Amino acid sequence: MVQKYQSPVRVYKHPFELVMAAYERRFPTCHLIPMFVASDVVNEETSEDGSTIRVERRCALDVDAPRLLKRIAGVDYVYFIQKNTLNRKERTLHIESHNETFSNRVIIHETCCYSVHPENEDWTCFEQSASLDIKSFFGFESTVEKIAMKQYASSIKKGKEIIEFYLRELEDDGITHMPRWSPFSCSLSIPSILFSSLTDKLDADYIKRYLGDLTPLQESCLIRLRKWLQETHKGKIPKDEHILRFLRARDFNMDKAREILCQSLTWRKQHQVDYLLETWSSPQVLQDYYTGGWHHHDRDGRPLYILRLGQMDTKGLVRALGEESLLRHVLSINEEGLRRCEENTKVFGRPISCWTCLVDLEGLNMRHLWRPGVKALLRIIEVVEANYPETLGRLLILRAPRVFPVLWTLVSPFIDENTRKKFLIYAGNDYQGPGGLVDYIDKEIIPDFLGGECMCEVPEGGLVPKSMYRTPEELENEDVRLWTETIYQSASIFKGAPHELLIEIIDASSVITWDFDVCKGDVVFNIYHSKRAPQPPRKDPLGTHGITSPGGNNVQLIDKSWTLGQDYSMVESPLTCKEGESVQGSHITRWPGFYILQWKFYNMPACSATNLPRVDDVLATLQVSSHKCKVMYYTEVLGSEDFSSKDFLLSRFAQSSNTSYSSTIIVLPDKTIKIPFLLRSSVQKP
């Protein structure tokens, strides 16, 4: 006889997407269900548009049955097959389960459904039903039926408590909202040293190869934090290795790790740190007098960096370069360290996420305790600790002199406790004996100045000539320039005085790409095309263009006598951009000629009825300082030869849609190129 069971409809006063996030936390095991021993994903499929996900799991249950019955049946666990179909577009989850164990004697079939409440779209309904058909079970049919009824009743009662438990856990993690699915919410990210493709799945081989040993809890924290970044962070998502560093730095506390990681991502964007290795060139004084450099690797395969701090003229470097230049140099060292770790991971076939630093203090004396130099050192430590956690695997301090405790007292409070545990300090020549340097570095690569046979190319340093010192005013200007001199240009925009950029296109089907941040005010972004080149702006204040440059970095190209539709045409719909937004996009050119990118002051609709004459408008612009916007922008043109017809159609489709996109990667036979589609995100203002 077939027994059928139907649970009452349960209602969660939470949106469907949040309930799904809580439901996913039940896997692969759930401590709230002791009988739920394990689960393995045996198959997973995702539709082309990402709206439908099908997952098949094999679950092991430790059924609460008498020992005698288990012995007769010859099993310890009962295995079930569970098939989930998540339709993110329709906002439904259908679950079907059936038993794999004893399927020829007992047939258990269960169906569950999560769906949106018919009267409140911010609530979620849950329905559950099951059937039990016992054909034969060694004469224990009645006992098995009672056990099945007991287990099912228990699961019905426990189910709601479990979801509510994980909903509270999400709230404790700071997750109170999950975005709804949209057709283009599963875009690809831009790969680089720190950034990789978005994937929710971590298999055992990948973890072992690239991340190392992780407990289930640590793996869960990594997946949850990465998933949160994918759904909330507007921009590039760091690689798992980088996210893991921040989790380890905060002992896998999700809230703390998320906070410092987001702060670091904002900092990287503001100061263009992702481009540092490409744009930073060390001044000659650093090349000659900075006593540090990379030197092979340690016994664990970690990149080895050597710093002869005792030979460095810290006062001379600070006086010749300034704090910011030294900081930039140290950041470039850290970026290079990340790159070398990635290379060594491939070379040694195991995860290498940090490096070893060897600091030789021979020659350290009181001149190194010069107050401005110590101040610069403390600031460098602060920035590195905040943005490169868990990148230092070991710090070997050799030949520490008597003055070292004074320096240590000054800097140690600024060093994270976990980092301090990685310090090994040797006084005098103690590093040469047992437990010394040879325990961490192969004898063949110990530098010659430490008694080894390997020639080390690290500069010997010496005193920086005073003729190279700069005045305080020069140092201040240099420090400002270093943090603003990037691949991005800045422009001021005034009411009545837009900023315009001219791009000449020779071949049709070329791609103009742009990336700009609205630092102040609101702007309207336009793209125009003209068959003839605009005349260069006149420098007289009332020349061809009426006005030229209320600010030194404002350029106007479109002549006031030009008529839209005759002399030039608009090729993209105007885009209104608010203060603090970051906008990336691309345009595939249909014709050769001259394209003008324009950033224009955004007039509030309430003010649109006021039509001042052009001269009055100009005077108002010059007199009212609040009528000023500022943008930082970067543009690039990709040639038509880089694209196939398929890529062209893909890009055109992205342009014609009103939906936000992130970048996509197109791989050609001999190169990989990036096409950034329209993407809008909030960023912290510089």
PDB file of N, CA, C and O in Angstrom, residues 598-621:
ATOM      1  N   GLN A 598      32.260  63.575 -25.272  1.00  0.00           N
ATOM      2  CA  GLN A 598      31.925  64.826 -24.583  1.00  0.00           C
ATOM      3  C   GLN A 598      31.378  64.549 -23.184  1.00  0.00           C
ATOM      4  O   GLN A 598      30.500  63.700 -23.000  1.00  0.00           O
ATOM      5  N   TRP A 599      31.926  65.263 -22.198  1.00  0.00           N
ATOM      6  CA  TRP A 599      31.376  65.263 -20.840  1.00  0.00           C
ATOM      7  C   TRP A 599      30.800  66.651 -20.591  1.00  0.00           C
ATOM      8  O   TRP A 599      31.523  67.649 -20.642  1.00  0.00           O
ATOM      9  N   LYS A 600      29.515  66.723 -20.330  1.00  0.00           N
ATOM     10  CA  LYS A 600      28.819  68.003 -20.228  1.00  0.00           C
ATOM     11  C   LYS A 600      28.192  68.161 -18.849  1.00  0.00           C
ATOM     12  O   LYS A 600      27.753  67.175 -18.239  1.00  0.00           O
ATOM     13  N   PHE A 601      28.163  69.376 -18.353  1.00  0.00           N
ATOM     14  CA  PHE A 601      27.528  69.665 -17.063  1.00  0.00           C
ATOM     15  C   PHE A 601      26.056  69.257 -17.120  1.00  0.00           C
ATOM     16  O   PHE A 601      25.357  69.550 -18.077  1.00  0.00           O
ATOM     17  N   TYR A 602      25.599  68.565 -16.072  1.00  0.00           N
ATOM     18  CA  TYR A 602      24.211  68.112 -16.040  1.00  0.00           C
ATOM     19  C   TYR A 602      23.348  69.173 -15.375  1.00  0.00           C
ATOM     20  O   TYR A 602      23.521  69.505 -14.205  1.00  0.00           O
ATOM     21  N   ASN A 603      22.392  69.728 -16.147  1.00  0.00           N
ATOM     22  CA  ASN A 603      21.454  70.706 -15.617  1.00  0.00           C
ATOM     23  C   ASN A 603      20.262  69.992 -15.015  1.00  0.00           C
ATOM     24  O   ASN A 603      19.639  69.143 -15.670  1.00  0.00           O
ATOM     25  N   MET A 604      19.952  70.304 -13.777  1.00  0.00           N
ATOM     26  CA  MET A 604      18.799  69.695 -13.124  1.00  0.00           C
ATOM     27  C   MET A 604      17.534  70.077 -13.869  1.00  0.00           C
ATOM     28  O   MET A 604      17.383  71.206 -14.331  1.00  0.00           O
ATOM     29  N   PRO A 605      16.572  69.154 -13.990  1.00  0.00           N
ATOM     30  CA  PRO A 605      15.330  69.455 -14.725  1.00  0.00           C
ATOM     31  C   PRO A 605      14.613  70.687 -14.214  1.00  0.00           C
ATOM     32  O   PRO A 605      14.018  71.425 -14.968  1.00  0.00           O
ATOM     33  N   ALA A 606      14.711  70.949 -12.902  1.00  0.00           N
ATOM     34  CA  ALA A 606      14.003  72.094 -12.333  1.00  0.00           C
ATOM     35  C   ALA A 606      14.530  73.411 -12.881  1.00  0.00           C
ATOM     36  O   ALA A 606      13.845  74.421 -12.865  1.00  0.00           O
ATOM     37  N   CYS A 607      15.743  73.394 -13.367  1.00  0.00           N
ATOM     38  CA  CYS A 607      16.355  74.624 -13.874  1.00  0.00           C
ATOM     39  C   CYS A 607      16.238  74.746 -15.387  1.00  0.00           C
ATOM     40  O   CYS A 607      16.738  75.687 -15.966  1.00  0.00           O
ATOM     41  N   SER A 608      15.601  73.784 -16.022  1.00  0.00           N
ATOM     42  CA  SER A 608      15.592  73.769 -17.485  1.00  0.00           C
ATOM     43  C   SER A 608      14.778  74.903 -18.076  1.00  0.00           C
ATOM     44  O   SER A 608      14.954  75.279 -19.224  1.00  0.00           O
ATOM     45  N   ALA A 609      13.859  75.483 -17.282  1.00  0.00           N
ATOM     46  CA  ALA A 609      13.023  76.546 -17.828  1.00  0.00           C
ATOM     47  C   ALA A 609      13.767  77.868 -17.932  1.00  0.00           C
ATOM     48  O   ALA A 609      13.329  78.790 -18.588  1.00  0.00           O
ATOM     49  N   THR A 610      14.866  77.959 -17.269  1.00  0.00           N
ATOM     50  CA  THR A 610      15.634  79.213 -17.290  1.00  0.00           C
ATOM     51  C   THR A 610      16.583  79.201 -18.470  1.00  0.00           C
ATOM     52  O   THR A 610      17.521  78.431 -18.503  1.00  0.00           O
ATOM     53  N   ASN A 611      16.336  80.085 -19.445  1.00  0.00           N
ATOM     54  CA  ASN A 611      17.153  80.125 -20.652  1.00  0.00           C
ATOM     55  C   ASN A 611      17.937  81.436 -20.689  1.00  0.00           C
ATOM     56  O   ASN A 611      17.442  82.464 -21.135  1.00  0.00           O
ATOM     57  N   LEU A 612      19.152  81.394 -20.170  1.00  0.00           N
ATOM     58  CA  LEU A 612      19.994  82.586 -20.197  1.00  0.00           C
ATOM     59  C   LEU A 612      20.650  82.735 -21.562  1.00  0.00           C
ATOM     60  O   LEU A 612      20.947  81.741 -22.218  1.00  0.00           O
ATOM     61  N   PRO A 613      20.899  83.953 -22.005  1.00  0.00           N
ATOM     62  CA  PRO A 613      21.682  84.136 -23.237  1.00  0.00           C
ATOM     63  C   PRO A 613      23.058  83.515 -23.066  1.00  0.00           C
ATOM     64  O   PRO A 613      23.558  83.362 -21.961  1.00  0.00           O
ATOM     65  N   ARG A 614      23.690  83.200 -24.182  1.00  0.00           N
ATOM     66  CA  ARG A 614      24.958  82.483 -24.147  1.00  0.00           C
ATOM     67  C   ARG A 614      26.026  83.244 -23.365  1.00  0.00           C
ATOM     68  O   ARG A 614      26.759  82.652 -22.573  1.00  0.00           O
ATOM     69  N   VAL A 615      26.131  84.552 -23.540  1.00  0.00           N
ATOM     70  CA  VAL A 615      27.159  85.321 -22.838  1.00  0.00           C
ATOM     71  C   VAL A 615      26.903  85.299 -21.339  1.00  0.00           C
ATOM     72  O   VAL A 615      27.812  85.115 -20.528  1.00  0.00           O
ATOM     73  N   ASP A 616      25.636  85.483 -20.941  1.00  0.00           N
ATOM     74  CA  ASP A 616      25.299  85.428 -19.515  1.00  0.00           C
ATOM     75  C   ASP A 616      25.609  84.060 -18.933  1.00  0.00           C
ATOM     76  O   ASP A 616      26.053  83.932 -17.792  1.00  0.00           O
ATOM     77  N   ASP A 617      25.328  83.045 -19.756  1.00  0.00           N
ATOM     78  CA  ASP A 617      25.607  81.683 -19.311  1.00  0.00           C
ATOM     79  C   ASP A 617      27.095  81.500 -19.051  1.00  0.00           C
ATOM     80  O   ASP A 617      27.507  80.869 -18.077  1.00  0.00           O
ATOM     81  N   VAL A 618      27.904  82.067 -19.948  1.00  0.00           N
ATOM     82  CA  VAL A 618      29.354  81.996 -19.790  1.00  0.00           C
ATOM     83  C   VAL A 618      29.799  82.712 -18.520  1.00  0.00           C
ATOM     84  O   VAL A 618      30.585  82.198 -17.723  1.00  0.00           O
ATOM     85  N   LEU A 619      29.280  83.901 -18.291  1.00  0.00           N
ATOM     86  CA  LEU A 619      29.661  84.658 -17.104  1.00  0.00           C
ATOM     87  C   LEU A 619      29.246  83.935 -15.834  1.00  0.00           C
ATOM     88  O   LEU A 619      29.988  83.888 -14.851  1.00  0.00           O
ATOM     89  N   ALA A 620      28.050  83.349 -15.878  1.00  0.00           N
ATOM     90  CA  ALA A 620      27.590  82.606 -14.701  1.00  0.00           C
ATOM     91  C   ALA A 620      28.499  81.425 -14.426  1.00  0.00           C
ATOM     92  O   ALA A 620      28.808  81.104 -13.282  1.00  0.00           O
ATOM     93  N   THR A 621      28.940  80.788 -15.506  1.00  0.00           N
ATOM     94  CA  THR A 621      29.828  79.634 -15.343  1.00  0.00           C
ATOM     95  C   THR A 621      31.142  80.036 -14.700  1.00  0.00           C
ATOM     96  O   THR A 621      31.666  79.358 -13.821  1.00  0.00           O
TER      97      THR A 621
END
